[in-house]
XYZ file of C-alpha atoms in Angstrom:
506
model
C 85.876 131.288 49.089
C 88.780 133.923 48.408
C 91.934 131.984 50.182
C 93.384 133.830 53.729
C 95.087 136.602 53.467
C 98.628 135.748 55.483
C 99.870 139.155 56.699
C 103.278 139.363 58.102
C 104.772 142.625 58.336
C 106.529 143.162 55.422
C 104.396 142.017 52.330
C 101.205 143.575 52.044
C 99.949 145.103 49.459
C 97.968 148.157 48.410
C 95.631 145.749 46.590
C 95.480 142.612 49.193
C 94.674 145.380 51.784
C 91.479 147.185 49.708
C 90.677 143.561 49.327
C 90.160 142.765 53.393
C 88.853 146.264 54.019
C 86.451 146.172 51.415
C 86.023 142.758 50.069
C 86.363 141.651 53.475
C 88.586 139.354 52.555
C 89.922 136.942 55.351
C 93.093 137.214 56.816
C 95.433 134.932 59.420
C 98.709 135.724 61.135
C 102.231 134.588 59.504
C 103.818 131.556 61.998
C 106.985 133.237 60.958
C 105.730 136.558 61.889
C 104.120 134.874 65.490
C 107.504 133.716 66.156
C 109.789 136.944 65.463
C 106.450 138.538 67.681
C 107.161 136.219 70.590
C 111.245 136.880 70.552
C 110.800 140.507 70.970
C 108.202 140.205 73.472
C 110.687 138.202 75.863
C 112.616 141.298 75.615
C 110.182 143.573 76.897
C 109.561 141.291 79.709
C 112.736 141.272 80.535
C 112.895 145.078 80.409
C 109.953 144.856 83.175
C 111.759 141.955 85.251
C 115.105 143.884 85.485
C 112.440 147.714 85.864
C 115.085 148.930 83.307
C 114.047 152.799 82.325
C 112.765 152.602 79.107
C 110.120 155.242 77.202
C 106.608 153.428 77.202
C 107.140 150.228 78.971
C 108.091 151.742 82.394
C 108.088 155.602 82.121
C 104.915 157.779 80.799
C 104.225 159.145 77.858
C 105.118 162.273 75.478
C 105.710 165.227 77.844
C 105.732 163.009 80.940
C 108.253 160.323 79.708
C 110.395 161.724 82.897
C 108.068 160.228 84.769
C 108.941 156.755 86.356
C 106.287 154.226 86.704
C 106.419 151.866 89.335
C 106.060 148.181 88.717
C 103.220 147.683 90.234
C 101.513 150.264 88.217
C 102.583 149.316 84.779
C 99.282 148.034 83.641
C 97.434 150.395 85.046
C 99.962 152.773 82.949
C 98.804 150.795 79.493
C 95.015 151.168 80.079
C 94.646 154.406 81.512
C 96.965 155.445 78.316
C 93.962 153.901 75.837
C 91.532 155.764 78.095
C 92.697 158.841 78.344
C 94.016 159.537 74.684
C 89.985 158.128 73.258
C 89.320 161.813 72.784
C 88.089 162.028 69.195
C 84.862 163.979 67.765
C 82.953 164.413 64.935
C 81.580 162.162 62.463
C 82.077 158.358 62.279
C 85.053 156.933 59.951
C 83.180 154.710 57.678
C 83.507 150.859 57.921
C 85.759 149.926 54.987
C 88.068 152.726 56.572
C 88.280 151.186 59.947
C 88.953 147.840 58.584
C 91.773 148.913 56.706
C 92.924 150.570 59.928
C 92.517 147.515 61.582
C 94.379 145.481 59.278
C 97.059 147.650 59.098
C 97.753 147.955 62.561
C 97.704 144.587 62.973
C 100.339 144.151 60.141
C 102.631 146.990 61.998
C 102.446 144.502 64.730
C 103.163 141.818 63.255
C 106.520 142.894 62.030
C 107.604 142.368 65.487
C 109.055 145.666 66.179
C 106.535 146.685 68.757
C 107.508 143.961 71.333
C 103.789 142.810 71.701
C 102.412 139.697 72.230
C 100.582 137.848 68.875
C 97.315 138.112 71.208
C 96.713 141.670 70.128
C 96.706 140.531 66.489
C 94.524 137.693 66.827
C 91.624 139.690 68.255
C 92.455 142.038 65.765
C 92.003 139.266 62.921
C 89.079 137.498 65.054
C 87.051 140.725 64.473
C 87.483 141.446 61.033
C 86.988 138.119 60.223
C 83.484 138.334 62.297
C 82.896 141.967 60.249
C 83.109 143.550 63.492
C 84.469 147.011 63.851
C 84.165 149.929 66.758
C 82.783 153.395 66.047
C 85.554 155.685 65.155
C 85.626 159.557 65.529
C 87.037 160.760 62.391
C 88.712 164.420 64.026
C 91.077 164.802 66.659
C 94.230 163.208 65.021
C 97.341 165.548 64.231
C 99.399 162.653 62.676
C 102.079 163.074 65.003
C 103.158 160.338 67.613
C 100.969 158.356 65.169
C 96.931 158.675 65.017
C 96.286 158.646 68.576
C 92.956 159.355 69.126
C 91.138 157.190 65.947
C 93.682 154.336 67.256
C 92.771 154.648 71.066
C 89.283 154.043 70.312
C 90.093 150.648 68.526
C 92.015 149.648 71.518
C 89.319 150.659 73.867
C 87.003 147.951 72.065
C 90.279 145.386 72.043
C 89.861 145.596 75.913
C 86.103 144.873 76.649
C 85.419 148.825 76.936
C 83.547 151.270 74.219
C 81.290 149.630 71.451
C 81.405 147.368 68.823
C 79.043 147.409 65.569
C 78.129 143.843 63.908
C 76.033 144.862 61.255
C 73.300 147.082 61.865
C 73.865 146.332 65.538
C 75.882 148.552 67.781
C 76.376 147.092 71.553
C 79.142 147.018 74.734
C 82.391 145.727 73.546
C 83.087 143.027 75.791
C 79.601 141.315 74.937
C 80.318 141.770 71.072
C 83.747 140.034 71.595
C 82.277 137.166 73.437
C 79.947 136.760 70.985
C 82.359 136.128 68.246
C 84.576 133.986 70.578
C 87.045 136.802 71.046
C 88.421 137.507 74.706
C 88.919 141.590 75.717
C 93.072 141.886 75.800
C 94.525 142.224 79.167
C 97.561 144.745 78.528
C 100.747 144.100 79.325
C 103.596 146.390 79.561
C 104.092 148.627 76.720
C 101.071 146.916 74.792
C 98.649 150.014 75.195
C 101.187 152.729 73.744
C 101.525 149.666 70.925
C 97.921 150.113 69.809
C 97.797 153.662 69.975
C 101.495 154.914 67.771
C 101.358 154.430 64.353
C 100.380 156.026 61.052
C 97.562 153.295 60.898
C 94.367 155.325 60.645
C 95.280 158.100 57.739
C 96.632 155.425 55.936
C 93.679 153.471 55.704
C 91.874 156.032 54.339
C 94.707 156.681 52.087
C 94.927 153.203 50.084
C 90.711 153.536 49.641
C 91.161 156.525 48.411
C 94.313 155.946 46.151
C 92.321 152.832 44.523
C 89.165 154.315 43.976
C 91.726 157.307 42.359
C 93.213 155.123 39.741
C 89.560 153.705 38.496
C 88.571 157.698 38.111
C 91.661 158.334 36.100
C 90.367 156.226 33.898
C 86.874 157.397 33.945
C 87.837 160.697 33.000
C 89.149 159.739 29.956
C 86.062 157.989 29.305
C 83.994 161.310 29.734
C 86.448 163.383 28.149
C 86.631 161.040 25.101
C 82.381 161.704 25.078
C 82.532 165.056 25.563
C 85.152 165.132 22.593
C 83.097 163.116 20.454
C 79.608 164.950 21.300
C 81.486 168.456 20.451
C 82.947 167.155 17.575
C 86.563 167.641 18.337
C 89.755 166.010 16.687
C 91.949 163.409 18.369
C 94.407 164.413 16.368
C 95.900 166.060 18.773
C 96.564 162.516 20.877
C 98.872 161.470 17.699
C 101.309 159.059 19.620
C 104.207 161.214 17.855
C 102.954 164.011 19.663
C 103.526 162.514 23.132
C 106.914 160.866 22.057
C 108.320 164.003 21.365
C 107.504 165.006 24.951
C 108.175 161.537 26.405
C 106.452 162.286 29.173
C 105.178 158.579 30.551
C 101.665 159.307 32.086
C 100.525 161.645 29.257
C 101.963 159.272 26.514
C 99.753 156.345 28.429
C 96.793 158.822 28.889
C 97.007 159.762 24.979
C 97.061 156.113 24.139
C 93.887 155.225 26.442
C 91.693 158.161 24.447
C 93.226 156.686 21.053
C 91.790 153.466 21.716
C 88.575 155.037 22.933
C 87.616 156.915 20.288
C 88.762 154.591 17.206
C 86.484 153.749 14.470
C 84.628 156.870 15.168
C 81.504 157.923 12.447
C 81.290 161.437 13.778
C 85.174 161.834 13.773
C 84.688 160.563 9.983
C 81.977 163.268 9.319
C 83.716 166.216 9.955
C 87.084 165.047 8.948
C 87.063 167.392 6.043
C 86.072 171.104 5.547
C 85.686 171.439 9.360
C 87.580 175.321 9.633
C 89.092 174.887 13.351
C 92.561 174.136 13.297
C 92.317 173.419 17.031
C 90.102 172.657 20.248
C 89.428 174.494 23.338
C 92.431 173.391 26.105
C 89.671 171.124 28.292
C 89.626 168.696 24.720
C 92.852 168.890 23.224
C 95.048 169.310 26.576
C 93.994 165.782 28.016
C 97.060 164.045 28.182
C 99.007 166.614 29.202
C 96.503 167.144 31.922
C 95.467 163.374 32.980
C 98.888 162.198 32.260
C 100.759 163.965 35.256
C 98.107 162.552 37.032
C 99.066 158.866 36.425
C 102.352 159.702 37.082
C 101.623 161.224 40.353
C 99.109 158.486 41.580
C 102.518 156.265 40.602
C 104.479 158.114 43.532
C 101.704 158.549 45.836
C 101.330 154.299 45.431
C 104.638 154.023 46.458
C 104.804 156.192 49.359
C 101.456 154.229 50.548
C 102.914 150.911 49.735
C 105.845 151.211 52.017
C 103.469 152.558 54.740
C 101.749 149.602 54.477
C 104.967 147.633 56.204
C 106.244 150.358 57.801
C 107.337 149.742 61.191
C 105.700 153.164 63.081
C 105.972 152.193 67.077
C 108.034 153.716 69.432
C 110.028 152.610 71.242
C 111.173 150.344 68.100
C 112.224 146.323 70.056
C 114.842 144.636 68.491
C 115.828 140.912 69.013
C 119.466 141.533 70.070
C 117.643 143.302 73.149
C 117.763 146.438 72.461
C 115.349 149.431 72.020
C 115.739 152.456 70.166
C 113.235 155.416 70.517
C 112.490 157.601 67.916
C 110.070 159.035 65.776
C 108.414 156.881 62.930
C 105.028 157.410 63.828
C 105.482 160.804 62.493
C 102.744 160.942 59.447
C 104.074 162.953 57.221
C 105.067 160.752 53.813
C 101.269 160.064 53.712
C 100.217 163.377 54.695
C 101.943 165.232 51.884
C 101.102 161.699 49.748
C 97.442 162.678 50.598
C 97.769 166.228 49.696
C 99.314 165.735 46.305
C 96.184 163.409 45.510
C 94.182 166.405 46.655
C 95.637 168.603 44.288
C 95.638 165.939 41.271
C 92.130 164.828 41.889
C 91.312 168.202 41.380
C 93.079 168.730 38.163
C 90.143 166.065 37.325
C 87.762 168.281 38.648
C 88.497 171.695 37.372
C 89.185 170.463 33.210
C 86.107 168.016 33.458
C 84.036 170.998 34.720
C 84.958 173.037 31.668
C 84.260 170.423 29.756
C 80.962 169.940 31.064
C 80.594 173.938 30.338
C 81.311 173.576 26.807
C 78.633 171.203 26.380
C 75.605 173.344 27.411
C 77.167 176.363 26.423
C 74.963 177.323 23.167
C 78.265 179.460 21.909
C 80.650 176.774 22.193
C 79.304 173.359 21.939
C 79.326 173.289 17.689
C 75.556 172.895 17.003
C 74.429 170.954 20.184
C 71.237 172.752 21.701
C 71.361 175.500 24.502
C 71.642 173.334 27.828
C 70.999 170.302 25.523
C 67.606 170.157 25.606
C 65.042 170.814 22.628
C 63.138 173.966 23.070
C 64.992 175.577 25.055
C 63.657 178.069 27.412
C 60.660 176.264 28.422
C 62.908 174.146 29.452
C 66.376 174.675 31.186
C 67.433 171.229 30.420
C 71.357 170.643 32.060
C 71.756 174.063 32.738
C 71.450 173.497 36.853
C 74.229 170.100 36.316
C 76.471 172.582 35.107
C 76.452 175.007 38.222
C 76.546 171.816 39.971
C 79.775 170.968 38.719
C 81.227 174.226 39.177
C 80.325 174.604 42.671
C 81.737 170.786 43.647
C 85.167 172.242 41.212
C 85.608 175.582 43.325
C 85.173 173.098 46.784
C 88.054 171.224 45.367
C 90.152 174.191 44.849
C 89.769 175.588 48.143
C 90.180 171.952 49.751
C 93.456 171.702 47.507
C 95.409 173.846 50.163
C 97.720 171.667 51.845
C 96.930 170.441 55.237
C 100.161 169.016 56.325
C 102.312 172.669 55.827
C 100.143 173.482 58.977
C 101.236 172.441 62.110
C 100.184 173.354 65.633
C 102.945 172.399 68.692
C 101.021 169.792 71.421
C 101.498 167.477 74.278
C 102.813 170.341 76.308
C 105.112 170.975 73.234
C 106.612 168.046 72.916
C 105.377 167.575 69.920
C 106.287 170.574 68.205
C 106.019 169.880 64.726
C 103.177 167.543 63.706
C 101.923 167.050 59.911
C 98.110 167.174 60.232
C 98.040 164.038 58.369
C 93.731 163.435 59.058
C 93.127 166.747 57.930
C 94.647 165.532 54.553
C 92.951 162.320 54.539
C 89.469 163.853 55.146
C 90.304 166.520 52.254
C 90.957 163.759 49.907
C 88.682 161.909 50.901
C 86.117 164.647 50.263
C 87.758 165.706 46.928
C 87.202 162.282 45.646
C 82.983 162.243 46.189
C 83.646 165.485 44.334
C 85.050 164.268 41.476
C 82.852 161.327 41.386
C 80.246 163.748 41.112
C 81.647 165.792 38.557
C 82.268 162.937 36.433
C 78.766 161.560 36.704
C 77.413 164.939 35.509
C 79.903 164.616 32.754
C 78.655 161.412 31.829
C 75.625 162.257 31.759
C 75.551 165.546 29.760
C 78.228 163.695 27.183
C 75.805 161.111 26.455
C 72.925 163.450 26.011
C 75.600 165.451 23.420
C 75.889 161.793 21.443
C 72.081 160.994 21.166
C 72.352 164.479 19.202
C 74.532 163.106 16.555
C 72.668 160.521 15.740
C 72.313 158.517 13.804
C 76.623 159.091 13.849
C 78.116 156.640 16.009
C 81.212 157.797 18.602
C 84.417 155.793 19.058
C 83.930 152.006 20.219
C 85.060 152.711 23.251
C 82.812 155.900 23.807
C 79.997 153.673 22.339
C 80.187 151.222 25.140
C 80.136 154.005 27.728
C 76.812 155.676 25.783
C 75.458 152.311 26.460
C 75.768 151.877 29.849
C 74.704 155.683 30.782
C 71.621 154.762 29.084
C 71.537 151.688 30.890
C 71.170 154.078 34.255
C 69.331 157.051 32.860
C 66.908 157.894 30.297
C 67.537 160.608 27.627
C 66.164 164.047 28.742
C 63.488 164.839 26.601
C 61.535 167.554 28.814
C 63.026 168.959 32.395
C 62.988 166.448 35.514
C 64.770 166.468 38.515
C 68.404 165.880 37.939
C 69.868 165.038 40.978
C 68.439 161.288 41.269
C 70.170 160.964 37.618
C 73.310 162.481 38.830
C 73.383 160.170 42.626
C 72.474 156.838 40.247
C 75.377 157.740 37.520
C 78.079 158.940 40.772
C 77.249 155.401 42.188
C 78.183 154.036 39.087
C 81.347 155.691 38.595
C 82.505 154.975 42.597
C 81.537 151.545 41.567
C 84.266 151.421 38.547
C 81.452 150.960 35.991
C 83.220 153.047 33.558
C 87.027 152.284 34.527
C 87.261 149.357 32.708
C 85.939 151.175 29.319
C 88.810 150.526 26.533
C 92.047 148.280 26.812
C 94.477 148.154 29.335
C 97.253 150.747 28.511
């Protein structure tokens, strides 16, 4: 059994947090983090004790901060705060996305900022140590003031109210929590606005999404290197002097990844000599220069997500001298625009894989292969349809490549005025991804199909191996059959990381 996860506020990484949200990976509070929580609680209560004025522990909220809130109201304040912002629609985050929510609002907490008590993080921990999670609405977040909405409906489970799912199961709340020992939290002062402000729920979706991101980078240099190989092209053009002189760092790594990929190549060997192109089509010879600003983009988009991860995104901020500052942290917009860039790079993915794929049916480009490879051609249409496939998921990714967080829409009675859309990127991405997954799959698929051509030439070692395990998944295509089972199987495959650890580390 995988040792606890300690989380404390300020050390979590990308990596130990796709391991609890997927993995499900258990996790524990920090004593050092339970103490610093219990020192900035005692300020809070002494806020209450001396009914100081202070934003969210005894005023409302956003527009109605003005608003003083008696003391005898106060908790009424926190729960009717969870209540009334658990307004989202649409369809259901899925369940390694709420858990990373989860665990990363209970790591904001845990930093000690928020002035809460170390209950909230303990039921926190208690259910995703039970695999316990509520239904989340995945629309009705702007990013601004945090994620209100997808957070207010975990809190609405924390306190006995909403659902709960435990495994195929969905059921009240409060009886799912008794069930795994937990008890619903009773709010205190300023504890309801602390489960609803923060960056928690985009950001979850973010750190899938960047993970799964890196293991398709390298994926598409496993197709590409097939596709290369099945149309005959030259990796001359990744000569490491090449990428020196450019000194660029992702496309020198990228370069070095097909290198390894496609040594001790037969069909390279074959048409070494006489062959009259001097070069190939962009979608071949362009990979590094393509793929390698990728790396070097999901580089910066890691780091933005990484200091999210510890980020402390409250407001009012509590500090242990006593004092509280109010500001604005739970604005989302570092992952917003960090989930817009890997829009736009997943999509460089897309659009040169898809041309790619293109050149491989195409009878006038693809050196020799047969029309749609597939032997006689016109009875049957062989990976003709795969192709449109691909183009149609491409164009999607283009139009989904628009930035959501230059939008912004003024709310909470304009309070808000400038907000960064930051679930609008996350879904985007999020949808981008599947695409690309998809696209690579039908890459895959029609790359392999190119190799069994040039038999009985072998590819590269590395594009051997992949050969291998596409055939492992799907049969050659002798005669038409319905592709899209193939393509589903191979896309599982890829989201898996079957392919991303194809050739060495680089």
């Amino acid at each position: 059994m995988t040792e606890k996860l300690l989380i404390d506020g300020d050390t979590l990484s990308v990596a130990e947090a796709y391991a609890v949200a997927v993995g499900r990976r258990r996790v524990e509070l920090s004593p050092r983090a339970r103490q610093r929580m219990l020192r900035t609680r005692a300020v809070v209560d002494d806020i209450v004790k001396r009914n100081e004025v202070v934003y969210g522990v005894t005023t409302g909220f956003g527009k109605l901060s003005e608003v003083a809130i008696p003391p005898e109201k106060l908790a009424e304040l926190q729960v009717n705060l969870v209540r009334s912002h658990a307004a989202g629609v649409g369809d259901r985050l899925p369940e390694p996305e709420v858990r990373a929510m989860m665990l990363l609002r209970a790591n904001v907490i845990a930093k000690g900022f928020s002035g809460a008590r170390p209950e909230l993080v303990d039921v926190l921990l208690q259910m995703l140590n039970a695999d316990v999670y509520p239904p989340i609405p995945e629309q009705g977040s702007v990013g601004a003031s945090g994620d209100l909405a997808p957070l207010a409906h975990l809190a609405l489970a924390m306190i006995g109210e909403g659902a709960l799912i435990k495994g195929d199961r969905e059921s009240e709340a409060a009886a799912i929590l008794t069930e795994i020992g937990a008890k619903p939290v009773i709010l205190g002062p300023k504890e309801g606005i602390t489960l609803i402000n923060g960056t928690q729920a985009h950001t979850g979706v973010a750190l899938i999404a960047l993970v799964h991101a890196r293991a398709l980078w390298r994926t598409a240099h496993v197709a590409g290197a097939m596709s290369l190989e099945a149309l005959m092209g030259t990796p001359v053009a990744f000569d490491e002097r090449i990428h020196d002189a450019r000194g660029q760092v992702g496309q020198k790594r990228s370069a070095a990844l097909l290198r390894d990929l496609l040594a001790g190549s037969e069909i390279r060997e074959a048409h070494r000599h006489g062959d009259p192109r001097v070069q190939d089509p962009y979608a071949l010879r362009c990979m590094p220069q393509v793929h390698g600003p990728v790396l070097d983009a999901l580089d910066w988009i890691d780091q933005a997500i990484s200091r999210e991860l510890n980020a402390a995104t409250d407001n009012p901020l509590v500090f242990e001298n006593g004092e509280t500052l109010s500001g604005g942290n739970f604005h989302g917009l570092t992952v917003a625009m960090a989930l817009d860039f890997l829009t736009i790079v997943l999509t460089h993915l897309a659009t040169i894989a898809e041309r790619r794929i293109d050149r491989l049916v195409h009878p006038d480009l693809n050196h020799g292969l047969p029309p749609f490879l597939t032997e006689d051609a016109g009875v049957n249409s062989g990976f003709m349809m795969a192709q449109v496939t691909a183009a149609a998921l491409a164009s999607e990714c283009k139009v989904l490549s628009h930035p959501a967080s230059v939008d912004t829409i003024p709310t909470d009675g304009s309070k808000e005025d400038v907000v960064p859309m930051a679930m609008g990127a996350a879904w985007k991405a999020r949808r981008v991804l599947r695409n690309v997954e998809n696209i690579l799959a039908i890459e895959l698929m029609c790359g392999a199909q190119g190799i069994d051509f040039r038999a009985p030439l072998r590819p590269g070692k590395g594009v051997r191996t992949a050969h291998e395990r596409v055939r492992d998944i799907v049969p050659r295509l002798e005669t038409d059959r319905v592709l899209s089972a193939d393509i589903a199987a191979l896309m599982s495959a890829v989201s898996a990381g079957k392919f991303a650890d194809i050739g060495s580390p680089i």
